[in-house]
């Protein structure tokens, strides 16, 4: 790859967005980041990784989330240093993850899944943001490959999982997770399939940055 390009992927549960991200990273020979981000943030900050995981769950349990948006929207450089009040607050934990995401985008080509990476990197010219979605029937079919539940129970599980992602995104960014204006590409994995989603992302990269950029 001739240019340092980061691809961020947000996805509906069951759409195969994570699989697309892994396939794309393998195809391009670049690193794939997902759950590893909390570990990297813990190493960067010196804060126990468990606190990062618990903070995610705390955000997802807040109600109503939208009352707190104005105080929590992410801004670059808002890190609280060790010894200061709020060092292990949920907002500061997010800020450390954001710093790690920024460092990755600045230092290496990679694929980053989730964590509102597209918003954190929205002002970076070397970033391609993607949202993977699919119709309900497709989501149910593919979610059933990993979950033991079926029917209404599975449908509810998918809806609640995506609501948690949307709440996390809304809380920290003030934006809507599934709004098309937040992404360069919105791909329907049911119509394209995973391999063609990968090809569409690569095609967009070539159009935007040059036909030989992935050589």
mmCIF file of the C-alpha atoms, coordinates in Angstrom:
data_MODEL
# 
_entry.id   MODEL 
# 
loop_
_atom_site.group_PDB 
_atom_site.id 
_atom_site.type_symbol 
_atom_site.label_atom_id 
_atom_site.label_alt_id 
_atom_site.label_comp_id 
_atom_site.label_asym_id 
_atom_site.label_entity_id 
_atom_site.label_seq_id 
_atom_site.pdbx_PDB_ins_code 
_atom_site.Cartn_x 
_atom_site.Cartn_y 
_atom_site.Cartn_z 
_atom_site.occupancy 
_atom_site.B_iso_or_equiv 
_atom_site.pdbx_formal_charge 
_atom_site.auth_seq_id 
_atom_site.auth_comp_id 
_atom_site.auth_asym_id 
_atom_site.auth_atom_id 
_atom_site.pdbx_PDB_model_num 
ATOM 1   C CA . UNK A 1 1   ? 0.000   0.000   0.000  1.00 0.00 ? 1   UNK A CA 1 
ATOM 2   C CA . UNK A 1 2   ? 1.527   3.302   -1.121 1.00 0.00 ? 2   UNK A CA 1 
ATOM 3   C CA . UNK A 1 3   ? -0.456  5.482   1.280  1.00 0.00 ? 3   UNK A CA 1 
ATOM 4   C CA . UNK A 1 4   ? -1.144  5.172   4.996  1.00 0.00 ? 4   UNK A CA 1 
ATOM 5   C CA . UNK A 1 5   ? -4.915  4.544   4.884  1.00 0.00 ? 5   UNK A CA 1 
ATOM 6   C CA . UNK A 1 6   ? -7.170  3.647   7.808  1.00 0.00 ? 6   UNK A CA 1 
ATOM 7   C CA . UNK A 1 7   ? -10.549 2.033   7.178  1.00 0.00 ? 7   UNK A CA 1 
ATOM 8   C CA . UNK A 1 8   ? -13.105 2.336   9.979  1.00 0.00 ? 8   UNK A CA 1 
ATOM 9   C CA . UNK A 1 9   ? -16.106 0.017   10.063 1.00 0.00 ? 9   UNK A CA 1 
ATOM 10  C CA . UNK A 1 10  ? -19.341 0.308   12.021 1.00 0.00 ? 10  UNK A CA 1 
ATOM 11  C CA . UNK A 1 11  ? -21.877 -2.459  11.522 1.00 0.00 ? 11  UNK A CA 1 
ATOM 12  C CA . UNK A 1 12  ? -25.268 -3.846  12.429 1.00 0.00 ? 12  UNK A CA 1 
ATOM 13  C CA . UNK A 1 13  ? -25.191 -7.070  14.410 1.00 0.00 ? 13  UNK A CA 1 
ATOM 14  C CA . UNK A 1 14  ? -25.478 -9.970  11.991 1.00 0.00 ? 14  UNK A CA 1 
ATOM 15  C CA . UNK A 1 15  ? -24.432 -7.942  8.945  1.00 0.00 ? 15  UNK A CA 1 
ATOM 16  C CA . UNK A 1 16  ? -20.960 -9.483  8.860  1.00 0.00 ? 16  UNK A CA 1 
ATOM 17  C CA . UNK A 1 17  ? -19.180 -6.162  9.268  1.00 0.00 ? 17  UNK A CA 1 
ATOM 18  C CA . UNK A 1 18  ? -16.514 -7.654  11.482 1.00 0.00 ? 18  UNK A CA 1 
ATOM 19  C CA . UNK A 1 19  ? -15.917 -10.440 8.960  1.00 0.00 ? 19  UNK A CA 1 
ATOM 20  C CA . UNK A 1 20  ? -15.663 -7.885  6.162  1.00 0.00 ? 20  UNK A CA 1 
ATOM 21  C CA . UNK A 1 21  ? -13.123 -5.953  8.218  1.00 0.00 ? 21  UNK A CA 1 
ATOM 22  C CA . UNK A 1 22  ? -11.021 -9.048  8.849  1.00 0.00 ? 22  UNK A CA 1 
ATOM 23  C CA . UNK A 1 23  ? -11.182 -10.081 5.206  1.00 0.00 ? 23  UNK A CA 1 
ATOM 24  C CA . UNK A 1 24  ? -10.200 -6.597  4.055  1.00 0.00 ? 24  UNK A CA 1 
ATOM 25  C CA . UNK A 1 25  ? -7.252  -6.428  6.461  1.00 0.00 ? 25  UNK A CA 1 
ATOM 26  C CA . UNK A 1 26  ? -6.027  -9.858  5.339  1.00 0.00 ? 26  UNK A CA 1 
ATOM 27  C CA . UNK A 1 27  ? -6.445  -8.929  1.668  1.00 0.00 ? 27  UNK A CA 1 
ATOM 28  C CA . UNK A 1 28  ? -4.464  -5.708  2.087  1.00 0.00 ? 28  UNK A CA 1 
ATOM 29  C CA . UNK A 1 29  ? -1.910  -7.223  4.466  1.00 0.00 ? 29  UNK A CA 1 
ATOM 30  C CA . UNK A 1 30  ? -2.604  -4.659  7.193  1.00 0.00 ? 30  UNK A CA 1 
ATOM 31  C CA . UNK A 1 31  ? -3.509  -4.887  10.872 1.00 0.00 ? 31  UNK A CA 1 
ATOM 32  C CA . UNK A 1 32  ? -7.065  -5.368  12.135 1.00 0.00 ? 32  UNK A CA 1 
ATOM 33  C CA . UNK A 1 33  ? -8.143  -3.735  15.413 1.00 0.00 ? 33  UNK A CA 1 
ATOM 34  C CA . UNK A 1 34  ? -11.310 -4.399  17.381 1.00 0.00 ? 34  UNK A CA 1 
ATOM 35  C CA . UNK A 1 35  ? -11.315 -5.565  21.008 1.00 0.00 ? 35  UNK A CA 1 
ATOM 36  C CA . UNK A 1 36  ? -7.546  -5.105  21.082 1.00 0.00 ? 36  UNK A CA 1 
ATOM 37  C CA . UNK A 1 37  ? -8.135  -1.335  21.353 1.00 0.00 ? 37  UNK A CA 1 
ATOM 38  C CA . UNK A 1 38  ? -9.059  -1.530  25.059 1.00 0.00 ? 38  UNK A CA 1 
ATOM 39  C CA . UNK A 1 39  ? -5.831  -3.386  25.775 1.00 0.00 ? 39  UNK A CA 1 
ATOM 40  C CA . UNK A 1 40  ? -3.792  -0.774  23.912 1.00 0.00 ? 40  UNK A CA 1 
ATOM 41  C CA . UNK A 1 41  ? -5.589  2.045   25.742 1.00 0.00 ? 41  UNK A CA 1 
ATOM 42  C CA . UNK A 1 42  ? -4.896  0.355   29.078 1.00 0.00 ? 42  UNK A CA 1 
ATOM 43  C CA . UNK A 1 43  ? -1.199  0.063   28.223 1.00 0.00 ? 43  UNK A CA 1 
ATOM 44  C CA . UNK A 1 44  ? -1.076  3.696   27.080 1.00 0.00 ? 44  UNK A CA 1 
ATOM 45  C CA . UNK A 1 45  ? -2.785  5.073   30.189 1.00 0.00 ? 45  UNK A CA 1 
ATOM 46  C CA . UNK A 1 46  ? -1.650  2.638   32.876 1.00 0.00 ? 46  UNK A CA 1 
ATOM 47  C CA . UNK A 1 47  ? -5.322  2.133   33.794 1.00 0.00 ? 47  UNK A CA 1 
ATOM 48  C CA . UNK A 1 48  ? -6.593  -1.416  34.349 1.00 0.00 ? 48  UNK A CA 1 
ATOM 49  C CA . UNK A 1 49  ? -8.208  -2.771  31.176 1.00 0.00 ? 49  UNK A CA 1 
ATOM 50  C CA . UNK A 1 50  ? -11.181 -3.967  33.219 1.00 0.00 ? 50  UNK A CA 1 
ATOM 51  C CA . UNK A 1 51  ? -12.153 -0.338  33.850 1.00 0.00 ? 51  UNK A CA 1 
ATOM 52  C CA . UNK A 1 52  ? -12.377 0.293   30.115 1.00 0.00 ? 52  UNK A CA 1 
ATOM 53  C CA . UNK A 1 53  ? -14.681 -2.696  29.714 1.00 0.00 ? 53  UNK A CA 1 
ATOM 54  C CA . UNK A 1 54  ? -16.848 -1.681  32.672 1.00 0.00 ? 54  UNK A CA 1 
ATOM 55  C CA . UNK A 1 55  ? -17.105 1.875   31.352 1.00 0.00 ? 55  UNK A CA 1 
ATOM 56  C CA . UNK A 1 56  ? -18.618 0.544   28.128 1.00 0.00 ? 56  UNK A CA 1 
ATOM 57  C CA . UNK A 1 57  ? -21.267 -1.329  30.078 1.00 0.00 ? 57  UNK A CA 1 
ATOM 58  C CA . UNK A 1 58  ? -21.996 1.727   32.258 1.00 0.00 ? 58  UNK A CA 1 
ATOM 59  C CA . UNK A 1 59  ? -22.665 3.881   29.198 1.00 0.00 ? 59  UNK A CA 1 
ATOM 60  C CA . UNK A 1 60  ? -24.922 1.241   27.756 1.00 0.00 ? 60  UNK A CA 1 
ATOM 61  C CA . UNK A 1 61  ? -26.970 1.152   30.929 1.00 0.00 ? 61  UNK A CA 1 
ATOM 62  C CA . UNK A 1 62  ? -27.514 4.887   31.223 1.00 0.00 ? 62  UNK A CA 1 
ATOM 63  C CA . UNK A 1 63  ? -31.025 6.242   30.750 1.00 0.00 ? 63  UNK A CA 1 
ATOM 64  C CA . UNK A 1 64  ? -31.874 8.595   29.280 1.00 0.00 ? 64  UNK A CA 1 
ATOM 65  C CA . UNK A 1 65  ? -28.507 8.955   27.565 1.00 0.00 ? 65  UNK A CA 1 
ATOM 66  C CA . UNK A 1 66  ? -29.383 12.046  25.578 1.00 0.00 ? 66  UNK A CA 1 
ATOM 67  C CA . UNK A 1 67  ? -29.567 14.197  28.694 1.00 0.00 ? 67  UNK A CA 1 
ATOM 68  C CA . UNK A 1 68  ? -25.803 13.854  29.099 1.00 0.00 ? 68  UNK A CA 1 
ATOM 69  C CA . UNK A 1 69  ? -24.689 14.268  25.501 1.00 0.00 ? 69  UNK A CA 1 
ATOM 70  C CA . UNK A 1 70  ? -23.631 17.919  25.717 1.00 0.00 ? 70  UNK A CA 1 
ATOM 71  C CA . UNK A 1 71  ? -21.206 17.181  28.557 1.00 0.00 ? 71  UNK A CA 1 
ATOM 72  C CA . UNK A 1 72  ? -19.669 14.083  27.052 1.00 0.00 ? 72  UNK A CA 1 
ATOM 73  C CA . UNK A 1 73  ? -19.152 14.769  23.341 1.00 0.00 ? 73  UNK A CA 1 
ATOM 74  C CA . UNK A 1 74  ? -15.583 13.892  22.415 1.00 0.00 ? 74  UNK A CA 1 
ATOM 75  C CA . UNK A 1 75  ? -13.103 16.656  21.669 1.00 0.00 ? 75  UNK A CA 1 
ATOM 76  C CA . UNK A 1 76  ? -9.512  16.068  20.617 1.00 0.00 ? 76  UNK A CA 1 
ATOM 77  C CA . UNK A 1 77  ? -6.924  16.672  23.325 1.00 0.00 ? 77  UNK A CA 1 
ATOM 78  C CA . UNK A 1 78  ? -9.226  16.545  26.352 1.00 0.00 ? 78  UNK A CA 1 
ATOM 79  C CA . UNK A 1 79  ? -7.091  14.033  28.252 1.00 0.00 ? 79  UNK A CA 1 
ATOM 80  C CA . UNK A 1 80  ? -7.064  14.207  32.043 1.00 0.00 ? 80  UNK A CA 1 
ATOM 81  C CA . UNK A 1 81  ? -3.646  13.334  33.425 1.00 0.00 ? 81  UNK A CA 1 
ATOM 82  C CA . UNK A 1 82  ? -2.813  10.870  36.244 1.00 0.00 ? 82  UNK A CA 1 
ATOM 83  C CA . UNK A 1 83  ? -3.468  12.338  39.676 1.00 0.00 ? 83  UNK A CA 1 
ATOM 84  C CA . UNK A 1 84  ? -6.140  14.737  38.431 1.00 0.00 ? 84  UNK A CA 1 
ATOM 85  C CA . UNK A 1 85  ? -9.830  14.427  39.229 1.00 0.00 ? 85  UNK A CA 1 
ATOM 86  C CA . UNK A 1 86  ? -11.649 12.393  36.614 1.00 0.00 ? 86  UNK A CA 1 
ATOM 87  C CA . UNK A 1 87  ? -8.587  10.441  35.456 1.00 0.00 ? 87  UNK A CA 1 
ATOM 88  C CA . UNK A 1 88  ? -10.569 7.174   35.409 1.00 0.00 ? 88  UNK A CA 1 
ATOM 89  C CA . UNK A 1 89  ? -13.900 8.726   34.432 1.00 0.00 ? 89  UNK A CA 1 
ATOM 90  C CA . UNK A 1 90  ? -15.816 7.158   31.533 1.00 0.00 ? 90  UNK A CA 1 
ATOM 91  C CA . UNK A 1 91  ? -15.130 10.195  29.369 1.00 0.00 ? 91  UNK A CA 1 
ATOM 92  C CA . UNK A 1 92  ? -11.398 10.075  30.010 1.00 0.00 ? 92  UNK A CA 1 
ATOM 93  C CA . UNK A 1 93  ? -11.267 6.351   29.323 1.00 0.00 ? 93  UNK A CA 1 
ATOM 94  C CA . UNK A 1 94  ? -12.921 7.042   25.970 1.00 0.00 ? 94  UNK A CA 1 
ATOM 95  C CA . UNK A 1 95  ? -10.415 9.830   25.343 1.00 0.00 ? 95  UNK A CA 1 
ATOM 96  C CA . UNK A 1 96  ? -7.506  7.433   25.895 1.00 0.00 ? 96  UNK A CA 1 
ATOM 97  C CA . UNK A 1 97  ? -9.036  4.987   23.429 1.00 0.00 ? 97  UNK A CA 1 
ATOM 98  C CA . UNK A 1 98  ? -9.476  7.878   21.005 1.00 0.00 ? 98  UNK A CA 1 
ATOM 99  C CA . UNK A 1 99  ? -5.815  8.834   21.392 1.00 0.00 ? 99  UNK A CA 1 
ATOM 100 C CA . UNK A 1 100 ? -4.787  5.252   20.612 1.00 0.00 ? 100 UNK A CA 1 
ATOM 101 C CA . UNK A 1 101 ? -7.033  5.256   17.529 1.00 0.00 ? 101 UNK A CA 1 
ATOM 102 C CA . UNK A 1 102 ? -5.488  8.537   16.351 1.00 0.00 ? 102 UNK A CA 1 
ATOM 103 C CA . UNK A 1 103 ? -1.958  7.203   16.843 1.00 0.00 ? 103 UNK A CA 1 
ATOM 104 C CA . UNK A 1 104 ? -2.798  4.108   14.821 1.00 0.00 ? 104 UNK A CA 1 
ATOM 105 C CA . UNK A 1 105 ? -4.238  6.193   11.986 1.00 0.00 ? 105 UNK A CA 1 
ATOM 106 C CA . UNK A 1 106 ? -1.137  8.375   11.977 1.00 0.00 ? 106 UNK A CA 1 
ATOM 107 C CA . UNK A 1 107 ? 1.403   5.560   12.095 1.00 0.00 ? 107 UNK A CA 1 
ATOM 108 C CA . UNK A 1 108 ? 0.134   2.628   10.002 1.00 0.00 ? 108 UNK A CA 1 
ATOM 109 C CA . UNK A 1 109 ? -2.479  1.483   7.507  1.00 0.00 ? 109 UNK A CA 1 
ATOM 110 C CA . UNK A 1 110 ? -5.120  -0.539  9.366  1.00 0.00 ? 110 UNK A CA 1 
ATOM 111 C CA . UNK A 1 111 ? -8.754  -1.534  9.745  1.00 0.00 ? 111 UNK A CA 1 
ATOM 112 C CA . UNK A 1 112 ? -10.538 -0.395  12.919 1.00 0.00 ? 112 UNK A CA 1 
ATOM 113 C CA . UNK A 1 113 ? -13.942 -1.817  13.845 1.00 0.00 ? 113 UNK A CA 1 
ATOM 114 C CA . UNK A 1 114 ? -16.290 0.025   16.193 1.00 0.00 ? 114 UNK A CA 1 
ATOM 115 C CA . UNK A 1 115 ? -15.395 2.449   19.022 1.00 0.00 ? 115 UNK A CA 1 
ATOM 116 C CA . UNK A 1 116 ? -16.748 5.449   17.076 1.00 0.00 ? 116 UNK A CA 1 
ATOM 117 C CA . UNK A 1 117 ? -13.448 5.501   15.192 1.00 0.00 ? 117 UNK A CA 1 
ATOM 118 C CA . UNK A 1 118 ? -15.034 7.161   12.166 1.00 0.00 ? 118 UNK A CA 1 
ATOM 119 C CA . UNK A 1 119 ? -16.035 10.158  14.312 1.00 0.00 ? 119 UNK A CA 1 
ATOM 120 C CA . UNK A 1 120 ? -12.709 10.347  16.129 1.00 0.00 ? 120 UNK A CA 1 
ATOM 121 C CA . UNK A 1 121 ? -10.909 10.381  12.767 1.00 0.00 ? 121 UNK A CA 1 
ATOM 122 C CA . UNK A 1 122 ? -13.459 12.465  10.844 1.00 0.00 ? 122 UNK A CA 1 
ATOM 123 C CA . UNK A 1 123 ? -10.943 15.220  10.100 1.00 0.00 ? 123 UNK A CA 1 
ATOM 124 C CA . UNK A 1 124 ? -8.239  12.845  8.848  1.00 0.00 ? 124 UNK A CA 1 
ATOM 125 C CA . UNK A 1 125 ? -7.802  12.817  5.080  1.00 0.00 ? 125 UNK A CA 1 
ATOM 126 C CA . UNK A 1 126 ? -6.350  9.286   5.111  1.00 0.00 ? 126 UNK A CA 1 
ATOM 127 C CA . UNK A 1 127 ? -9.479  7.690   6.609  1.00 0.00 ? 127 UNK A CA 1 
ATOM 128 C CA . UNK A 1 128 ? -12.267 5.824   4.819  1.00 0.00 ? 128 UNK A CA 1 
ATOM 129 C CA . UNK A 1 129 ? -15.379 5.282   6.948  1.00 0.00 ? 129 UNK A CA 1 
ATOM 130 C CA . UNK A 1 130 ? -17.767 2.412   6.221  1.00 0.00 ? 130 UNK A CA 1 
ATOM 131 C CA . UNK A 1 131 ? -21.127 1.303   7.621  1.00 0.00 ? 131 UNK A CA 1 
ATOM 132 C CA . UNK A 1 132 ? -22.222 -2.289  6.944  1.00 0.00 ? 132 UNK A CA 1 
ATOM 133 C CA . UNK A 1 133 ? -25.951 -2.993  7.133  1.00 0.00 ? 133 UNK A CA 1 
ATOM 134 C CA . UNK A 1 134 ? -28.459 -5.581  5.953  1.00 0.00 ? 134 UNK A CA 1 
ATOM 135 C CA . UNK A 1 135 ? -32.208 -6.349  5.963  1.00 0.00 ? 135 UNK A CA 1 
ATOM 136 C CA . UNK A 1 136 ? -33.724 -7.998  9.030  1.00 0.00 ? 136 UNK A CA 1 
ATOM 137 C CA . UNK A 1 137 ? -34.042 -11.440 7.401  1.00 0.00 ? 137 UNK A CA 1 
ATOM 138 C CA . UNK A 1 138 ? -30.306 -11.498 6.635  1.00 0.00 ? 138 UNK A CA 1 
ATOM 139 C CA . UNK A 1 139 ? -29.407 -10.265 10.126 1.00 0.00 ? 139 UNK A CA 1 
ATOM 140 C CA . UNK A 1 140 ? -31.531 -12.989 11.725 1.00 0.00 ? 140 UNK A CA 1 
ATOM 141 C CA . UNK A 1 141 ? -30.076 -15.709 9.520  1.00 0.00 ? 141 UNK A CA 1 
ATOM 142 C CA . UNK A 1 142 ? -26.477 -14.815 10.238 1.00 0.00 ? 142 UNK A CA 1 
ATOM 143 C CA . UNK A 1 143 ? -26.979 -13.973 13.907 1.00 0.00 ? 143 UNK A CA 1 
ATOM 144 C CA . UNK A 1 144 ? -28.456 -17.458 14.329 1.00 0.00 ? 144 UNK A CA 1 
ATOM 145 C CA . UNK A 1 145 ? -25.069 -18.899 13.336 1.00 0.00 ? 145 UNK A CA 1 
ATOM 146 C CA . UNK A 1 146 ? -23.594 -17.558 16.571 1.00 0.00 ? 146 UNK A CA 1 
ATOM 147 C CA . UNK A 1 147 ? -26.559 -17.315 18.944 1.00 0.00 ? 147 UNK A CA 1 
ATOM 148 C CA . UNK A 1 148 ? -28.673 -20.196 20.338 1.00 0.00 ? 148 UNK A CA 1 
ATOM 149 C CA . UNK A 1 149 ? -31.902 -18.139 20.370 1.00 0.00 ? 149 UNK A CA 1 
ATOM 150 C CA . UNK A 1 150 ? -34.404 -17.919 17.525 1.00 0.00 ? 150 UNK A CA 1 
ATOM 151 C CA . UNK A 1 151 ? -37.486 -16.000 16.407 1.00 0.00 ? 151 UNK A CA 1 
ATOM 152 C CA . UNK A 1 152 ? -38.638 -13.034 18.465 1.00 0.00 ? 152 UNK A CA 1 
ATOM 153 C CA . UNK A 1 153 ? -35.955 -13.633 21.071 1.00 0.00 ? 153 UNK A CA 1 
ATOM 154 C CA . UNK A 1 154 ? -33.192 -13.364 18.484 1.00 0.00 ? 154 UNK A CA 1 
ATOM 155 C CA . UNK A 1 155 ? -34.809 -10.330 16.867 1.00 0.00 ? 155 UNK A CA 1 
ATOM 156 C CA . UNK A 1 156 ? -34.935 -8.604  20.255 1.00 0.00 ? 156 UNK A CA 1 
ATOM 157 C CA . UNK A 1 157 ? -31.290 -9.514  20.906 1.00 0.00 ? 157 UNK A CA 1 
ATOM 158 C CA . UNK A 1 158 ? -30.200 -7.935  17.607 1.00 0.00 ? 158 UNK A CA 1 
ATOM 159 C CA . UNK A 1 159 ? -32.243 -4.798  18.258 1.00 0.00 ? 159 UNK A CA 1 
ATOM 160 C CA . UNK A 1 160 ? -30.860 -4.393  21.791 1.00 0.00 ? 160 UNK A CA 1 
ATOM 161 C CA . UNK A 1 161 ? -27.287 -5.001  20.626 1.00 0.00 ? 161 UNK A CA 1 
ATOM 162 C CA . UNK A 1 162 ? -27.572 -2.314  17.965 1.00 0.00 ? 162 UNK A CA 1 
ATOM 163 C CA . UNK A 1 163 ? -29.290 0.045   20.420 1.00 0.00 ? 163 UNK A CA 1 
ATOM 164 C CA . UNK A 1 164 ? -26.267 -0.306  22.709 1.00 0.00 ? 164 UNK A CA 1 
ATOM 165 C CA . UNK A 1 165 ? -23.944 0.586   19.848 1.00 0.00 ? 165 UNK A CA 1 
ATOM 166 C CA . UNK A 1 166 ? -26.139 3.549   18.948 1.00 0.00 ? 166 UNK A CA 1 
ATOM 167 C CA . UNK A 1 167 ? -26.258 4.771   22.569 1.00 0.00 ? 167 UNK A CA 1 
ATOM 168 C CA . UNK A 1 168 ? -22.476 4.486   22.933 1.00 0.00 ? 168 UNK A CA 1 
ATOM 169 C CA . UNK A 1 169 ? -21.975 6.431   19.711 1.00 0.00 ? 169 UNK A CA 1 
ATOM 170 C CA . UNK A 1 170 ? -24.572 9.071   20.571 1.00 0.00 ? 170 UNK A CA 1 
ATOM 171 C CA . UNK A 1 171 ? -23.235 9.589   24.098 1.00 0.00 ? 171 UNK A CA 1 
ATOM 172 C CA . UNK A 1 172 ? -19.668 10.272  23.023 1.00 0.00 ? 172 UNK A CA 1 
ATOM 173 C CA . UNK A 1 173 ? -20.185 11.972  19.665 1.00 0.00 ? 173 UNK A CA 1 
ATOM 174 C CA . UNK A 1 174 ? -23.582 13.653  19.800 1.00 0.00 ? 174 UNK A CA 1 
ATOM 175 C CA . UNK A 1 175 ? -24.271 12.068  16.396 1.00 0.00 ? 175 UNK A CA 1 
ATOM 176 C CA . UNK A 1 176 ? -26.477 9.210   15.247 1.00 0.00 ? 176 UNK A CA 1 
ATOM 177 C CA . UNK A 1 177 ? -24.657 5.925   14.730 1.00 0.00 ? 177 UNK A CA 1 
ATOM 178 C CA . UNK A 1 178 ? -26.616 4.876   11.643 1.00 0.00 ? 178 UNK A CA 1 
ATOM 179 C CA . UNK A 1 179 ? -26.776 8.270   9.917  1.00 0.00 ? 179 UNK A CA 1 
ATOM 180 C CA . UNK A 1 180 ? -25.431 8.024   6.362  1.00 0.00 ? 180 UNK A CA 1 
ATOM 181 C CA . UNK A 1 181 ? -23.835 11.460  6.631  1.00 0.00 ? 181 UNK A CA 1 
ATOM 182 C CA . UNK A 1 182 ? -21.254 10.050  9.048  1.00 0.00 ? 182 UNK A CA 1 
ATOM 183 C CA . UNK A 1 183 ? -19.813 7.584   6.535  1.00 0.00 ? 183 UNK A CA 1 
ATOM 184 C CA . UNK A 1 184 ? -18.087 7.552   3.150  1.00 0.00 ? 184 UNK A CA 1 
ATOM 185 C CA . UNK A 1 185 ? -19.664 4.221   2.218  1.00 0.00 ? 185 UNK A CA 1 
ATOM 186 C CA . UNK A 1 186 ? -22.833 2.432   3.368  1.00 0.00 ? 186 UNK A CA 1 
ATOM 187 C CA . UNK A 1 187 ? -22.873 -1.149  2.073  1.00 0.00 ? 187 UNK A CA 1 
ATOM 188 C CA . UNK A 1 188 ? -25.684 -3.706  2.099  1.00 0.00 ? 188 UNK A CA 1 
ATOM 189 C CA . UNK A 1 189 ? -23.935 -7.016  2.803  1.00 0.00 ? 189 UNK A CA 1 
ATOM 190 C CA . UNK A 1 190 ? -27.050 -9.013  1.898  1.00 0.00 ? 190 UNK A CA 1 
ATOM 191 C CA . UNK A 1 191 ? -26.957 -7.682  -1.678 1.00 0.00 ? 191 UNK A CA 1 
ATOM 192 C CA . UNK A 1 192 ? -23.203 -7.695  -2.124 1.00 0.00 ? 192 UNK A CA 1 
ATOM 193 C CA . UNK A 1 193 ? -21.920 -10.526 0.025  1.00 0.00 ? 193 UNK A CA 1 
ATOM 194 C CA . UNK A 1 194 ? -18.750 -10.171 2.092  1.00 0.00 ? 194 UNK A CA 1 
ATOM 195 C CA . UNK A 1 195 ? -16.237 -10.523 -0.738 1.00 0.00 ? 195 UNK A CA 1 
ATOM 196 C CA . UNK A 1 196 ? -17.897 -7.861  -2.867 1.00 0.00 ? 196 UNK A CA 1 
ATOM 197 C CA . UNK A 1 197 ? -18.100 -5.535  0.159  1.00 0.00 ? 197 UNK A CA 1 
ATOM 198 C CA . UNK A 1 198 ? -14.323 -5.866  0.380  1.00 0.00 ? 198 UNK A CA 1 
ATOM 199 C CA . UNK A 1 199 ? -14.011 -5.157  -3.346 1.00 0.00 ? 199 UNK A CA 1 
ATOM 200 C CA . UNK A 1 200 ? -16.296 -2.103  -3.090 1.00 0.00 ? 200 UNK A CA 1 
ATOM 201 C CA . UNK A 1 201 ? -14.177 -0.644  -0.293 1.00 0.00 ? 201 UNK A CA 1 
ATOM 202 C CA . UNK A 1 202 ? -11.009 -1.236  -2.290 1.00 0.00 ? 202 UNK A CA 1 
ATOM 203 C CA . UNK A 1 203 ? -12.594 0.295   -5.384 1.00 0.00 ? 203 UNK A CA 1 
ATOM 204 C CA . UNK A 1 204 ? -13.535 3.420   -3.422 1.00 0.00 ? 204 UNK A CA 1 
ATOM 205 C CA . UNK A 1 205 ? -9.990  3.702   -2.076 1.00 0.00 ? 205 UNK A CA 1 
ATOM 206 C CA . UNK A 1 206 ? -8.584  3.514   -5.613 1.00 0.00 ? 206 UNK A CA 1 
ATOM 207 C CA . UNK A 1 207 ? -11.005 6.144   -6.916 1.00 0.00 ? 207 UNK A CA 1 
ATOM 208 C CA . UNK A 1 208 ? -10.276 8.486   -4.023 1.00 0.00 ? 208 UNK A CA 1 
ATOM 209 C CA . UNK A 1 209 ? -6.519  8.083   -3.631 1.00 0.00 ? 209 UNK A CA 1 
ATOM 210 C CA . UNK A 1 210 ? -5.320  6.792   -6.993 1.00 0.00 ? 210 UNK A CA 1 
ATOM 211 C CA . UNK A 1 211 ? -5.632  3.591   -9.027 1.00 0.00 ? 211 UNK A CA 1 
ATOM 212 C CA . UNK A 1 212 ? -2.250  2.278   -7.883 1.00 0.00 ? 212 UNK A CA 1 
ATOM 213 C CA . UNK A 1 213 ? -2.532  3.183   -4.178 1.00 0.00 ? 213 UNK A CA 1 
ATOM 214 C CA . UNK A 1 214 ? -3.099  -0.423  -3.078 1.00 0.00 ? 214 UNK A CA 1 
ATOM 215 C CA . UNK A 1 215 ? -0.206  -1.844  -5.136 1.00 0.00 ? 215 UNK A CA 1 
# 
